[in-house]
Amino acid sequence: MSAPTEVSRVDRFFGVTERGSTVLRECRGGVVTFFTMAYIVVLNPIILGGTPGNPLNADIHGNVLPMTAVAAVTALVAGVMCIVFGVVANYPFAFAAGLGINSLLAVSVTTQVTWPQAMGLVVLNGVIIVVLAVTGFRTAVFNAVPAELKAAITAGIGAFIAFIGFVNAGFVQRVPDAAHTNVPVQLGDSGSISTYPVLVFAVGLLIMGVLTVRKVAGGLLIGIVITTVLAIVIEAVVDPATWALNTPKLPESIGGLPDLSLLGNVDLFGAFTEHGTASNVIAAPAIGATILLFTIVLSNFFDAMGTMTGLGKEAGLADENGTLPGIGKALAVEGTGAIAGGLGSASSNTVFVESASGIAEGARTGLANIVTGALFLAAMFFTPLYQVVPLEAVAPALVVVGALMIGQIRTIDFTRFDYALPAFLTIVAMPFTYSIANGIGLGFITWVVLAVARGKVREIHPILWAVAAVFVVYFARSPLQELLT
């Protein structure tokens, strides 16, 4: 007799029934979200980690982060932040190490500072984000965005995550430099589907599409399972050349204690006071560190804002202006993801667009996040088990969800060019530049410029002026850094 009582308490706490969901649907959505973003536990160590002597991921002193340790803290911080956000903010927006900032750290920041100093900048970025949220500034920016741009952000994120799915599966590939062509990408290998992994993706996409059309409950999860089984069979029978990240083989072992040695390996202010040893390090550490911090903050600030806008609208949780109830609290908690990620040496943790896959399964509350978080915590101990699922099996879910999200484009009045151009640039820039923040920035700047051109200066919210100006500085940060150093 106690089980129904417990279920009802969970229902009341998260408002599951109130939001038109069920506990089972929330759990299913949380599982789907985990499987569509579990790749981060494998990918983040590849981006941040390395082995001694590996110049690609070494910091300015030649030091690297152990890959096994990065995998462990990636899962730990993601699990904790998913649960915290689910309980406090009560939205089905899962957290993990953001791909934009971790790449920025590996490619740019650590050419000038050490890994502990880079993580110190991530922590400071989180503190700034939290302060901006607590003071209400971040919420004010969120609410100042015109409804048309919010719809464009949602559609752009849909295009972005679909593109991520295509690229992760190898369905879309970069044209080799040896080809000497201006065409940047192509279909599969030499313009055709010529490998089994890409075929698995294509079959999985059709399966998930059919299940979605038929409105099968748990369609995306069922599709991931079916596609994974297909991949395992193909790997066992024909032994294809290369899968993206995970090879679909049953693991020899499924458990082990995680390596959490990177926790707390942070130098909070060292980047502002110490010179590095590389020849390309800037002359004034304080100025250089400030510019690096500004870049991290701006990327973190608008990536999360844009993602929450898109996910909130897709889940039907936003009002007619695209505003989420309690967004201030949600943004404040999101900022702590950067602090937690920096302290854990996992890079800034933020809301993941892949959460849209769980939302497509019906997730509407933070209960789904609890499930996703619990699976991330379990992943610390069962890494080989989730590595059975190849990216080619989860990538179709991203494409299906992208198709659903881009439907928000219907609310934009494209007969007005002052709406059409900012919306168009917002949508296409996200996949083309592989950045949500870049799309938002181009949309903001163009919106302000065209409003001025129409003589509607008084209709431009002061915050839009300020944000557009900040993005101008953001896009010109490289020449400005050279000018100041």
Coordinates of C-alpha atoms in Angstrom, one line a residue:
M1 CA 0.0 0.0 0.0
S2 CA 3.0 2.3 0.4
A3 CA 4.1 2.4 -3.3
P4 CA 1.1 4.5 -4.6
T5 CA 1.7 7.0 -1.8
E6 CA 5.4 7.3 -2.7
V7 CA 4.4 7.8 -6.4
S8 CA 1.8 10.4 -5.5
R9 CA 4.4 12.3 -3.4
V10 CA 6.8 12.3 -6.4
D11 CA 3.9 13.4 -8.6
R12 CA 3.0 16.3 -6.3
F13 CA 6.6 17.5 -5.7
F14 CA 7.4 17.7 -9.4
G15 CA 3.9 18.6 -10.6
V16 CA 3.9 15.7 -13.1
T17 CA 0.2 15.4 -13.6
E18 CA -0.2 19.2 -13.5
R19 CA 2.1 19.4 -16.5
G20 CA 0.2 16.7 -18.4
S21 CA 2.8 13.9 -17.9
T22 CA 3.1 10.7 -16.0
V23 CA 5.8 9.3 -13.8
L24 CA 6.5 6.5 -16.3
R25 CA 6.8 9.0 -19.2
E26 CA 9.2 11.1 -17.1
C27 CA 11.4 8.1 -16.4
R28 CA 11.3 7.1 -20.0
G29 CA 12.2 10.6 -21.1
G30 CA 15.1 10.7 -18.7
V31 CA 16.5 7.4 -20.0
V32 CA 16.2 8.6 -23.6
T33 CA 18.0 11.9 -22.8
F34 CA 20.8 9.9 -21.1
F35 CA 21.4 7.7 -24.1
T36 CA 21.4 10.6 -26.5
M37 CA 24.0 12.5 -24.5
A38 CA 26.0 9.7 -22.8
Y39 CA 28.6 10.1 -25.6
I40 CA 29.9 13.1 -23.6
V41 CA 31.5 10.7 -21.1
V42 CA 33.5 9.3 -24.0
L43 CA 34.0 12.5 -26.0
N44 CA 34.9 14.9 -23.2
P45 CA 38.0 12.9 -22.3
I46 CA 39.1 12.9 -26.0
I47 CA 38.7 16.7 -26.1
L48 CA 40.3 17.5 -22.7
G49 CA 42.3 14.5 -21.8
G50 CA 45.4 12.9 -23.2
T51 CA 48.6 11.0 -22.5
P52 CA 52.0 12.4 -21.6
G53 CA 53.7 13.7 -24.7
N54 CA 50.4 14.3 -26.5
P55 CA 50.7 17.9 -27.9
L56 CA 47.1 18.2 -28.9
N57 CA 45.6 18.3 -25.4
A58 CA 48.6 19.5 -23.5
D59 CA 48.6 22.8 -21.6
I60 CA 51.3 25.5 -21.8
H61 CA 53.6 23.4 -19.6
G62 CA 53.0 20.2 -21.6
N63 CA 50.8 18.6 -18.9
V64 CA 47.7 16.7 -19.8
L65 CA 44.5 15.5 -17.9
P66 CA 44.3 11.7 -17.6
M67 CA 41.5 10.5 -19.8
T68 CA 40.2 8.0 -17.3
A69 CA 40.0 10.7 -14.7
V70 CA 38.3 13.1 -17.1
A71 CA 35.7 10.4 -17.9
A72 CA 34.9 9.9 -14.2
V73 CA 34.5 13.5 -13.3
T74 CA 32.5 14.2 -16.5
A75 CA 30.0 11.6 -15.4
L76 CA 30.0 12.7 -11.8
V77 CA 29.5 16.4 -12.4
A78 CA 26.8 15.7 -15.0
G79 CA 25.0 13.4 -12.7
V80 CA 25.0 15.9 -9.8
M81 CA 24.0 18.9 -11.9
C82 CA 21.2 17.0 -13.6
I83 CA 19.7 16.1 -10.2
V84 CA 20.3 19.5 -8.6
F85 CA 18.6 21.3 -11.6
G86 CA 15.8 18.8 -11.6
V87 CA 15.0 19.3 -8.0
V88 CA 15.5 23.1 -7.8
A89 CA 14.3 24.3 -11.3
N90 CA 12.0 21.4 -12.1
Y91 CA 12.6 21.3 -15.8
P92 CA 13.6 18.3 -17.9
F93 CA 16.8 20.0 -19.1
A94 CA 19.8 17.7 -18.5
F95 CA 23.3 18.9 -17.9
A96 CA 26.8 17.8 -19.0
A97 CA 30.1 19.4 -20.1
G98 CA 29.4 21.9 -22.8
L99 CA 31.1 21.1 -26.1
G100 CA 31.7 24.7 -27.0
I101 CA 33.6 25.6 -23.9
N102 CA 35.6 22.4 -23.5
S103 CA 36.8 22.8 -27.1
L104 CA 37.7 26.4 -26.4
L105 CA 39.7 25.3 -23.4
A106 CA 41.6 22.7 -25.3
V107 CA 42.2 24.6 -28.5
S108 CA 42.8 28.2 -27.3
V109 CA 42.9 28.7 -23.5
T110 CA 45.5 26.1 -22.6
T111 CA 47.9 27.5 -25.2
Q112 CA 48.3 30.4 -22.7
V113 CA 47.6 28.9 -19.2
T114 CA 47.9 25.6 -17.4
W115 CA 44.9 23.2 -17.0
P116 CA 44.3 24.1 -13.4
Q117 CA 44.4 27.8 -14.4
A118 CA 42.0 27.1 -17.2
M119 CA 39.6 25.4 -14.8
G120 CA 40.0 28.4 -12.5
L121 CA 38.7 30.6 -15.3
V122 CA 35.8 28.3 -15.8
V123 CA 34.9 28.6 -12.0
L124 CA 35.2 32.4 -12.2
N125 CA 32.9 32.3 -15.3
G126 CA 30.4 30.4 -13.2
V127 CA 30.5 32.8 -10.4
I128 CA 29.9 35.7 -12.8
I129 CA 27.0 33.9 -14.4
V130 CA 25.4 33.2 -11.0
V131 CA 25.8 36.8 -9.9
L132 CA 24.2 38.0 -13.2
A133 CA 21.3 35.6 -12.7
V134 CA 20.8 36.4 -9.0
T135 CA 20.7 40.1 -9.7
G136 CA 18.1 39.6 -12.3
F137 CA 20.2 40.8 -15.2
R138 CA 20.2 37.4 -17.0
T139 CA 16.5 37.1 -16.7
A140 CA 16.0 40.6 -18.0
V141 CA 18.1 39.7 -21.1
F142 CA 16.0 36.6 -21.5
N143 CA 12.7 38.5 -21.4
A144 CA 14.0 41.3 -23.6
V145 CA 14.5 39.0 -26.6
P146 CA 11.6 39.5 -29.1
A147 CA 9.3 36.6 -29.7
E148 CA 10.4 36.2 -33.3
L149 CA 14.0 35.8 -32.2
K150 CA 13.0 33.3 -29.6
A151 CA 11.3 31.2 -32.2
A152 CA 14.3 31.5 -34.5
I153 CA 16.6 30.4 -31.6
T154 CA 14.4 27.3 -31.1
A155 CA 14.4 26.5 -34.9
G156 CA 18.1 27.1 -35.1
I157 CA 18.8 24.7 -32.2
G158 CA 16.7 22.2 -34.1
A159 CA 18.9 22.6 -37.2
F160 CA 22.0 22.5 -35.0
I161 CA 21.2 19.3 -33.2
A162 CA 20.1 17.6 -36.4
F163 CA 23.5 18.7 -37.9
I164 CA 25.2 17.2 -34.9
G165 CA 23.4 14.0 -35.5
F166 CA 24.4 13.9 -39.2
V167 CA 28.0 14.6 -38.3
N168 CA 28.3 12.3 -35.4
A169 CA 27.0 9.4 -37.5
G170 CA 29.3 10.2 -40.4
F171 CA 26.3 10.8 -42.7
V172 CA 27.8 14.3 -43.3
Q173 CA 31.6 14.4 -43.5
R174 CA 34.2 17.1 -44.0
V175 CA 35.7 17.1 -47.4
P176 CA 39.4 16.2 -47.1
D177 CA 41.8 19.1 -47.6
A178 CA 43.5 17.1 -50.3
A179 CA 40.4 17.5 -52.4
H180 CA 41.3 21.2 -53.0
T181 CA 37.7 22.3 -53.1
N182 CA 35.7 25.1 -51.5
V183 CA 32.9 22.6 -50.7
P184 CA 33.2 22.0 -46.9
V185 CA 31.1 18.9 -46.4
Q186 CA 29.7 16.0 -48.3
L187 CA 27.3 13.1 -48.0
G188 CA 29.0 10.1 -46.3
D189 CA 32.2 8.9 -47.9
S190 CA 32.8 10.5 -51.3
G191 CA 29.1 11.4 -51.6
S192 CA 27.6 8.1 -50.9
I193 CA 26.6 5.7 -48.0
S194 CA 29.5 3.3 -48.3
T195 CA 30.1 2.1 -44.7
Y196 CA 28.0 0.0 -42.4
P197 CA 27.9 2.5 -39.5
V198 CA 26.4 5.2 -41.8
L199 CA 23.9 2.6 -43.0
V200 CA 23.0 1.8 -39.4
F201 CA 22.3 5.5 -38.9
A202 CA 20.1 5.7 -42.0
V203 CA 18.1 2.7 -41.0
G204 CA 17.8 4.0 -37.5
L205 CA 16.5 7.3 -38.7
L206 CA 13.8 5.6 -40.8
I207 CA 12.8 3.4 -37.9
M208 CA 12.5 6.3 -35.5
G209 CA 10.7 8.3 -38.1
V210 CA 8.1 5.6 -38.5
L211 CA 7.7 5.1 -34.8
T212 CA 7.2 8.9 -34.3
V213 CA 4.6 9.0 -37.1
R214 CA 2.8 6.1 -35.5
K215 CA 3.0 7.9 -32.2
V216 CA 4.5 4.8 -30.5
A217 CA 5.1 5.5 -26.8
G218 CA 8.9 5.4 -26.2
G219 CA 9.5 5.5 -29.9
L220 CA 12.9 7.1 -29.7
L221 CA 14.1 4.8 -27.0
I222 CA 12.8 1.7 -28.9
G223 CA 14.5 3.0 -32.0
I224 CA 17.8 3.4 -30.1
V225 CA 17.6 -0.1 -28.8
I226 CA 16.7 -1.6 -32.2
T227 CA 19.5 0.3 -33.9
T228 CA 22.0 -0.7 -31.2
V229 CA 21.1 -4.4 -31.7
L230 CA 21.5 -4.0 -35.4
A231 CA 24.9 -2.4 -34.9
I232 CA 26.0 -5.3 -32.6
V233 CA 24.9 -7.9 -35.1
I234 CA 26.7 -6.1 -38.0
E235 CA 29.9 -5.7 -35.9
A236 CA 29.8 -9.4 -35.0
V237 CA 29.1 -10.6 -38.6
V238 CA 31.0 -8.3 -41.0
D239 CA 33.4 -6.4 -38.7
P240 CA 33.1 -2.9 -40.3
A241 CA 36.2 -0.6 -40.2
T242 CA 35.3 2.2 -37.9
W243 CA 32.5 3.3 -35.6
A244 CA 32.2 6.8 -34.1
L245 CA 33.6 6.7 -30.6
N246 CA 31.8 3.5 -29.3
T247 CA 32.2 0.1 -30.9
P248 CA 29.0 -2.0 -30.5
K249 CA 30.4 -5.0 -28.7
L250 CA 29.3 -6.6 -25.6
P251 CA 31.9 -5.7 -22.9
E252 CA 34.1 -8.2 -21.2
S253 CA 33.6 -6.4 -17.9
I254 CA 31.0 -3.9 -16.7
G255 CA 32.3 -2.3 -13.5
G256 CA 35.1 -0.6 -11.8
L257 CA 35.9 2.2 -9.3
P258 CA 36.1 5.7 -10.9
D259 CA 39.2 7.8 -10.8
L260 CA 38.2 11.1 -9.1
S261 CA 41.7 12.5 -8.6
L262 CA 41.0 15.6 -10.7
L263 CA 38.4 16.9 -8.2
G264 CA 39.6 20.3 -6.8
N265 CA 42.6 20.5 -9.2
V266 CA 42.0 24.2 -9.7
D267 CA 44.2 27.4 -9.7
L268 CA 41.6 30.2 -9.3
F269 CA 43.6 33.3 -10.1
G270 CA 46.9 32.0 -11.5
A271 CA 46.0 32.9 -15.1
F272 CA 45.9 36.6 -14.1
T273 CA 49.4 36.7 -12.5
E274 CA 51.6 34.1 -14.1
H275 CA 53.3 34.1 -17.5
G276 CA 53.4 30.9 -19.4
T277 CA 56.4 29.4 -21.3
A278 CA 55.1 29.1 -24.8
S279 CA 56.3 31.6 -27.5
N280 CA 52.7 32.7 -28.3
V281 CA 51.7 33.6 -24.8
I282 CA 50.4 37.2 -24.4
A283 CA 52.6 39.8 -22.8
A284 CA 50.2 40.9 -20.1
P285 CA 48.7 37.9 -18.2
A286 CA 45.9 40.0 -16.6
I287 CA 44.7 41.4 -19.8
G288 CA 44.9 38.1 -21.6
A289 CA 43.1 36.2 -18.8
T290 CA 40.4 38.9 -18.7
I291 CA 39.8 38.5 -22.5
L292 CA 39.7 34.7 -22.1
L293 CA 37.3 35.0 -19.2
F294 CA 35.1 37.4 -21.2
T295 CA 34.9 34.9 -24.1
I296 CA 34.0 32.0 -21.8
V297 CA 31.3 34.0 -20.0
L298 CA 29.7 35.3 -23.2
S299 CA 29.6 31.8 -24.8
N300 CA 28.2 30.2 -21.5
F301 CA 25.7 33.0 -21.0
F302 CA 24.0 32.8 -24.4
D303 CA 24.4 29.1 -25.2
A304 CA 22.4 28.2 -22.1
M305 CA 19.9 31.0 -22.6
G306 CA 19.3 29.9 -26.2
T307 CA 19.0 26.3 -25.3
M308 CA 16.5 26.9 -22.5
T309 CA 14.5 29.0 -24.8
G310 CA 14.3 26.3 -27.4
L311 CA 13.7 23.4 -25.0
G312 CA 11.0 25.4 -23.0
K313 CA 9.1 26.2 -26.2
E314 CA 9.4 22.6 -27.4
A315 CA 8.1 21.2 -24.1
G316 CA 5.2 23.7 -24.1
L317 CA 6.3 25.1 -20.8
A318 CA 6.9 28.7 -22.1
D319 CA 4.2 31.4 -22.3
E320 CA 3.1 33.1 -25.5
N321 CA 6.2 35.3 -25.4
G322 CA 8.5 32.3 -25.0
T323 CA 9.2 33.1 -21.3
L324 CA 9.7 30.2 -18.9
P325 CA 8.1 30.5 -15.4
G326 CA 10.8 30.7 -12.8
I327 CA 13.5 31.3 -15.4
G328 CA 15.6 33.3 -12.9
K329 CA 16.0 30.4 -10.6
A330 CA 16.8 28.1 -13.5
L331 CA 19.4 30.4 -14.8
A332 CA 21.0 30.8 -11.4
V333 CA 21.3 27.0 -11.0
E334 CA 22.6 26.7 -14.5
G335 CA 25.5 29.0 -13.6
T336 CA 26.5 26.7 -10.8
G337 CA 27.1 24.1 -13.5
A338 CA 30.1 26.1 -14.6
I339 CA 31.4 26.3 -11.0
A340 CA 30.9 22.5 -10.5
G341 CA 32.5 21.7 -13.9
G342 CA 35.5 23.8 -13.2
L343 CA 36.0 22.4 -9.7
G344 CA 35.8 18.9 -11.1
S345 CA 38.1 19.6 -14.1
A346 CA 35.3 18.5 -16.4
S347 CA 34.8 21.9 -18.0
S348 CA 31.7 24.1 -17.7
N349 CA 28.5 22.1 -17.3
T350 CA 25.4 23.5 -19.0
V351 CA 22.0 22.5 -20.4
F352 CA 22.3 20.1 -23.3
V353 CA 20.2 20.4 -26.4
E354 CA 19.9 16.7 -26.5
S355 CA 17.4 17.0 -23.7
A356 CA 15.0 17.7 -26.5
S357 CA 15.0 13.9 -27.2
G358 CA 13.6 13.3 -23.7
I359 CA 11.1 16.1 -24.2
A360 CA 10.0 14.4 -27.4
E361 CA 9.3 11.3 -25.3
G362 CA 7.0 13.3 -23.1
A363 CA 9.3 14.5 -20.3
R364 CA 8.0 17.8 -18.8
T365 CA 9.4 18.0 -15.2
G366 CA 12.6 17.7 -13.3
L367 CA 11.8 14.1 -12.5
A368 CA 13.3 13.2 -15.9
N369 CA 16.5 14.9 -14.9
I370 CA 16.7 12.8 -11.7
V371 CA 16.6 9.7 -13.9
T372 CA 19.2 11.1 -16.3
G373 CA 21.4 12.2 -13.4
A374 CA 21.2 8.8 -11.7
L375 CA 22.3 7.1 -14.9
F376 CA 25.3 9.4 -15.2
L377 CA 26.3 8.6 -11.7
A378 CA 26.0 4.9 -12.5
A379 CA 28.0 5.5 -15.6
M380 CA 31.1 6.3 -13.4
F381 CA 31.1 2.6 -12.4
F382 CA 29.7 1.0 -15.6
T383 CA 31.6 2.8 -18.4
P384 CA 31.9 -0.3 -20.6
L385 CA 28.2 -1.0 -20.5
Y386 CA 27.0 2.3 -22.0
Q387 CA 29.9 2.2 -24.5
V388 CA 28.0 -0.6 -26.2
V389 CA 25.7 2.0 -27.8
P390 CA 27.4 3.6 -30.8
L391 CA 26.8 7.2 -31.8
E392 CA 25.2 5.9 -35.0
A393 CA 22.4 4.5 -32.9
V394 CA 21.6 7.7 -31.0
A395 CA 22.3 10.2 -33.8
P396 CA 19.0 9.5 -35.6
A397 CA 17.1 10.6 -32.4
L398 CA 18.8 14.0 -32.7
V399 CA 17.7 14.4 -36.3
V400 CA 14.1 13.4 -35.5
V401 CA 14.1 15.9 -32.6
G402 CA 15.6 18.6 -34.8
A403 CA 12.8 18.1 -37.3
L404 CA 10.3 18.6 -34.5
M405 CA 12.0 21.7 -33.1
I406 CA 12.5 23.5 -36.4
G407 CA 8.7 23.6 -36.7
Q408 CA 8.8 26.8 -34.5
I409 CA 9.8 28.6 -37.7
R410 CA 6.1 28.8 -38.6
T411 CA 5.5 31.5 -36.0
I412 CA 7.9 33.9 -37.7
D413 CA 6.5 36.4 -40.2
F414 CA 8.9 36.0 -43.1
T415 CA 7.0 38.6 -45.1
R416 CA 8.7 41.2 -43.0
F417 CA 12.4 41.3 -44.0
D418 CA 13.3 43.1 -40.7
Y419 CA 12.1 39.8 -39.0
A420 CA 13.2 37.5 -41.8
L421 CA 16.9 38.3 -42.0
P422 CA 17.7 38.2 -38.2
A423 CA 15.7 35.0 -37.9
F424 CA 17.3 33.4 -40.9
L425 CA 20.9 34.3 -39.7
T426 CA 20.1 33.0 -36.2
I427 CA 18.8 29.7 -37.7
V428 CA 21.6 29.0 -40.2
A429 CA 24.5 30.3 -38.2
M430 CA 24.1 27.8 -35.4
P431 CA 24.8 24.7 -37.6
F432 CA 27.1 26.5 -40.0
T433 CA 29.4 27.8 -37.2
Y434 CA 28.7 24.9 -34.8
S435 CA 27.7 27.4 -32.1
I436 CA 24.4 28.5 -30.5
A437 CA 26.0 31.7 -29.2
N438 CA 27.1 32.8 -32.7
G439 CA 23.6 32.4 -34.1
I440 CA 22.1 34.4 -31.2
G441 CA 24.8 37.1 -31.7
L442 CA 24.2 37.5 -35.4
G443 CA 20.4 37.6 -34.8
F444 CA 20.7 40.3 -32.1
I445 CA 23.0 42.6 -34.1
T446 CA 21.0 42.3 -37.3
W447 CA 17.7 42.9 -35.4
V448 CA 19.0 46.2 -34.0
V449 CA 20.5 47.4 -37.2
L450 CA 17.4 46.7 -39.3
A451 CA 15.1 48.3 -36.6
V452 CA 17.3 51.4 -36.8
A453 CA 17.0 51.3 -40.6
R454 CA 13.2 51.3 -40.3
G455 CA 13.2 54.3 -38.0
K456 CA 12.1 52.2 -35.0
V457 CA 14.9 53.1 -32.6
R458 CA 12.5 53.7 -29.7
E459 CA 11.1 50.1 -30.1
I460 CA 14.5 48.6 -29.4
H461 CA 14.8 47.4 -25.8
P462 CA 17.9 49.0 -24.1
I463 CA 19.1 45.6 -23.2
L464 CA 19.1 44.6 -26.9
W465 CA 21.4 47.6 -27.6
A466 CA 23.7 46.5 -24.9
V467 CA 23.8 42.8 -25.9
A468 CA 24.3 43.6 -29.5
A469 CA 27.2 45.8 -28.6
V470 CA 28.7 43.1 -26.5
F471 CA 28.4 40.6 -29.4
V472 CA 30.2 43.1 -31.7
V473 CA 33.1 43.0 -29.2
Y474 CA 32.8 39.3 -29.0
F475 CA 33.1 38.8 -32.7
A476 CA 36.1 41.2 -32.8
R477 CA 37.9 39.7 -29.8
S478 CA 40.9 38.5 -31.7
P479 CA 42.0 41.8 -33.2
L480 CA 41.1 43.6 -29.9
Q481 CA 43.3 41.2 -28.0
E482 CA 46.2 42.0 -30.4
L483 CA 45.5 45.7 -30.0
L484 CA 45.6 45.5 -26.2
T485 CA 48.7 43.3 -25.8

